């Protein structure tokens, strides 16, 4: 069964600190993996997209890594800001389908 | 979330009532999707439309119908609402070129009492 699991479920950090969110998946055949940020009461917004051949991609203070062999991805947030408080969702798609498998997200809270 | 517009933003229904959630996109994308998001669960696909004139069931289609009215609009209808359909509904469209970015609407909060 295609699944995407994220950890931790929630995380609280102080402003300025770094953090890393994890995503493990069992989707096959793998096509690509995305990270989305969802602010409270809003729709998810794309942060990064990585294909099988990519193992790291950055978007400002956000850096995603992908290990296709172990089927793991991480999202590293550097020098966190209050505006980083949100849910971060890992999404994996299988090759040849229109369907996307969503993780349950990690809820990040950044405190001043 | 520019480009994908959902209405209404909030709705309260009584059990058995019907309603339609509207979605419109101005990005000229072929693919459109309806998802529901429930606490502790990832977004789940209700229905999708790969192109104008086609619709297909996702993982949780029971109790819903859809219409792909034209390339811009994709509506979701609840014929007889049930409390289990209390959820946040998201419309999305896919840019099917390099990257296949998913663009979501702002969501519709539906409560069935």
Coordinates of C-alpha atoms in Angstrom, one line a residue:
Chain A
X1 CA 0.0 0.0 0.0
X2 CA 1.3 3.4 -0.9
X3 CA 1.9 5.4 2.2
X4 CA 3.6 8.6 3.4
X5 CA 4.6 9.0 7.0
X6 CA 5.9 12.2 8.6
X7 CA 7.6 12.8 11.9
X8 CA 7.4 14.4 14.3
X9 CA 3.7 15.1 14.4
X10 CA 4.4 18.4 16.0
X11 CA 7.4 20.5 16.9
X12 CA 8.0 23.7 18.9
X13 CA 11.2 25.6 18.5
X14 CA 12.6 29.1 19.4
X15 CA 12.9 31.8 16.7
X16 CA 16.3 31.6 15.1
X17 CA 16.8 27.9 15.7
X18 CA 17.1 25.3 12.9
X19 CA 14.9 22.2 12.6
X20 CA 14.5 19.1 10.4
X21 CA 11.3 17.4 9.5
X22 CA 11.2 13.8 8.2
X23 CA 9.2 12.0 5.6
X24 CA 9.3 8.3 4.8
X25 CA 7.4 6.8 1.9
X26 CA 6.5 3.5 0.4
X27 CA 5.1 4.8 -2.9
X28 CA 6.1 2.7 -5.9
X29 CA 7.1 3.3 -8.7
X30 CA 8.3 6.7 -7.4
X31 CA 7.9 9.8 -9.5
X32 CA 8.5 12.8 -7.4
X33 CA 8.3 14.2 -3.9
X34 CA 7.1 17.6 -2.8
X35 CA 7.0 19.6 0.3
X36 CA 4.1 22.0 1.0
X37 CA 3.6 24.6 3.6
X38 CA 0.1 25.1 4.9
X39 CA -0.7 28.1 7.1
X40 CA -3.7 27.8 9.4
X41 CA -6.9 28.4 7.5
X42 CA -5.2 28.4 4.1
X43 CA -4.5 26.0 1.3
X44 CA -1.1 24.3 0.9
X45 CA 1.6 26.2 -1.0
X46 CA 4.5 24.4 -2.8
X47 CA 8.0 24.7 -1.3
X48 CA 10.0 22.2 -3.3
X49 CA 9.6 19.4 -5.8
X50 CA 12.2 16.6 -6.3
X51 CA 12.5 13.8 -8.8
X52 CA 14.3 10.5 -8.5
X53 CA 17.6 11.9 -9.7
X54 CA 17.6 14.9 -7.3
X55 CA 18.9 14.5 -3.8
X56 CA 18.8 18.1 -2.6
X57 CA 16.9 21.3 -3.4
X58 CA 16.7 24.6 -1.7
X59 CA 14.1 27.4 -1.6
X60 CA 15.5 30.2 0.5
X61 CA 15.8 29.0 4.1
X62 CA 14.1 25.7 3.2
X63 CA 16.3 22.8 2.1
X64 CA 14.8 19.4 1.1
X65 CA 16.8 16.2 0.7
X66 CA 15.8 13.0 -0.9
X67 CA 17.3 9.5 -0.5
X68 CA 15.5 7.4 -3.1
X69 CA 17.3 4.2 -2.0
X70 CA 16.0 4.4 1.6
X71 CA 12.8 6.2 0.5
X72 CA 13.3 9.1 2.9
X73 CA 13.2 12.8 2.6
X74 CA 13.8 15.6 5.0
X75 CA 13.0 19.3 5.1
X76 CA 15.5 21.5 6.9
X77 CA 14.5 25.0 8.0
X78 CA 17.4 27.3 8.8
X79 CA 17.2 30.3 11.1
X80 CA 13.5 29.9 11.8
X81 CA 11.1 32.8 11.8
X82 CA 7.7 33.3 13.4
X83 CA 6.2 33.1 10.0
X84 CA 7.4 29.6 9.6
X85 CA 4.7 28.5 12.1
X86 CA 2.6 26.2 9.9
X87 CA 2.0 22.6 8.9
X88 CA 4.5 21.1 6.5
X89 CA 3.1 18.3 4.3
X90 CA 5.1 15.7 2.3
X91 CA 3.4 14.6 -0.9
X92 CA 4.6 11.7 -3.1
X93 CA 3.3 10.8 -6.5
X94 CA 3.6 7.4 -8.3
X95 CA 4.8 7.3 -11.9
X96 CA 2.1 7.0 -14.5
X97 CA -0.8 8.1 -12.2
X98 CA -2.7 11.3 -11.6
X99 CA -2.8 10.6 -7.9
X100 CA -0.8 12.0 -5.1
X101 CA -0.3 10.5 -1.6
X102 CA -0.3 13.1 1.2
X103 CA 1.4 12.7 4.6
X104 CA -0.5 13.9 7.7
X105 CA 1.9 16.8 8.1
X106 CA 4.2 18.1 10.8
X107 CA 2.8 21.1 12.8
X108 CA 5.6 23.5 13.5
X109 CA 5.3 26.3 16.1
X110 CA 8.0 28.9 16.3
X111 CA 8.1 30.9 19.5
X112 CA 9.6 34.4 20.0
Chain B
X1 CA -2.9 30.3 -4.0
X2 CA -3.7 32.8 -6.7
X3 CA -5.6 31.4 -9.6
X4 CA -7.8 28.8 -7.8
X5 CA -11.0 30.3 -6.4
X6 CA -13.4 28.3 -4.2
X7 CA -16.9 29.2 -2.9
X8 CA -18.3 29.2 -0.4
X9 CA -15.6 29.7 2.3
X10 CA -17.8 28.5 5.1
X11 CA -21.1 26.5 5.1
X12 CA -23.3 24.8 7.7
X13 CA -25.7 22.2 6.4
X14 CA -28.3 20.1 8.1
X15 CA -28.2 16.4 7.6
X16 CA -29.9 15.5 4.3
X17 CA -29.5 18.9 2.7
X18 CA -27.7 19.3 -0.6
X19 CA -25.1 21.8 -1.7
X20 CA -22.5 22.5 -4.4
X21 CA -19.0 23.7 -3.8
X22 CA -17.7 25.7 -6.7
X23 CA -14.1 25.9 -8.0
X24 CA -12.7 28.0 -10.8
X25 CA -9.1 28.4 -12.1
X26 CA -7.7 30.9 -14.4
X27 CA -4.4 29.2 -15.1
X28 CA -5.6 27.2 -18.2
X29 CA -4.6 23.9 -16.6
X30 CA -6.2 20.7 -17.8
X31 CA -6.2 18.8 -14.5
X32 CA -8.5 19.7 -11.5
X33 CA -9.0 17.8 -8.2
X34 CA -11.2 17.8 -5.2
X35 CA -9.7 16.8 -1.8
X36 CA -10.9 16.7 1.7
X37 CA -8.8 17.3 4.7
X38 CA -9.6 15.8 8.1
X39 CA -7.8 16.1 11.4
X40 CA -5.0 13.5 11.7
X41 CA -5.3 12.5 8.1
X42 CA -3.6 13.5 4.9
X43 CA -5.5 15.1 2.1
X44 CA -7.7 12.5 0.4
X45 CA -8.7 12.6 -3.2
X46 CA -12.5 12.7 -3.8
X47 CA -12.7 13.1 -7.5
X48 CA -10.4 14.4 -10.2
X49 CA -10.7 15.5 -13.8
X50 CA -7.8 15.0 -16.1
X51 CA -9.3 17.2 -18.8
X52 CA -12.5 19.0 -19.8
X53 CA -15.3 16.4 -20.2
X54 CA -13.7 13.7 -18.1
X55 CA -14.0 12.8 -14.4
X56 CA -12.8 9.9 -12.3
X57 CA -13.3 8.7 -8.8
X58 CA -10.6 9.1 -6.2
X59 CA -10.2 7.2 -2.9
X60 CA -13.3 8.6 -1.1
X61 CA -16.0 9.4 -3.7
X62 CA -19.0 8.0 -1.9
X63 CA -21.7 10.7 -1.2
X64 CA -20.2 13.1 -3.8
X65 CA -20.7 14.0 -7.4
X66 CA -18.7 16.3 -9.7
X67 CA -19.1 18.2 -12.8
X68 CA -16.4 19.6 -15.1
X69 CA -18.5 22.4 -16.5
X70 CA -15.7 23.7 -18.8
X71 CA -11.9 23.9 -18.6
X72 CA -12.1 26.6 -15.8
X73 CA -14.7 25.1 -13.5
X74 CA -15.0 21.9 -11.5
X75 CA -17.8 21.6 -9.0
X76 CA -18.4 19.2 -6.1
X77 CA -21.9 18.3 -5.1
X78 CA -23.2 16.7 -1.9
X79 CA -26.6 15.3 -2.7
X80 CA -27.6 14.4 0.8
X81 CA -25.2 15.7 3.4
X82 CA -24.1 13.5 6.3
X83 CA -22.2 14.5 9.5
X84 CA -19.3 12.3 8.2
X85 CA -18.9 14.9 5.4
X86 CA -17.9 17.6 7.9
X87 CA -14.5 18.5 6.6
X88 CA -12.3 21.1 4.9
X89 CA -12.5 20.8 1.1
X90 CA -9.8 21.9 -1.2
X91 CA -9.9 22.3 -5.0
X92 CA -6.6 22.0 -6.8
X93 CA -5.2 22.2 -10.3
X94 CA -2.0 20.8 -11.7
X95 CA 0.5 22.4 -13.9
X96 CA 1.4 19.4 -16.1
X97 CA 4.7 20.4 -17.4
X98 CA 8.1 20.2 -15.7
X99 CA 7.5 20.0 -12.0
X100 CA 3.8 19.2 -12.0
X101 CA 3.2 21.9 -9.4
X102 CA -0.1 21.5 -7.5
X103 CA -2.0 24.8 -6.9
X104 CA -4.6 24.7 -4.1
X105 CA -7.6 26.9 -3.5
X106 CA -8.1 28.5 0.0
X107 CA -10.4 25.8 1.2
X108 CA -14.1 25.5 2.0
X109 CA -15.1 24.7 5.6
X110 CA -18.2 22.5 5.7
X111 CA -20.1 21.5 8.8
X112 CA -23.0 19.1 8.7
X113 CA -25.2 19.0 11.8

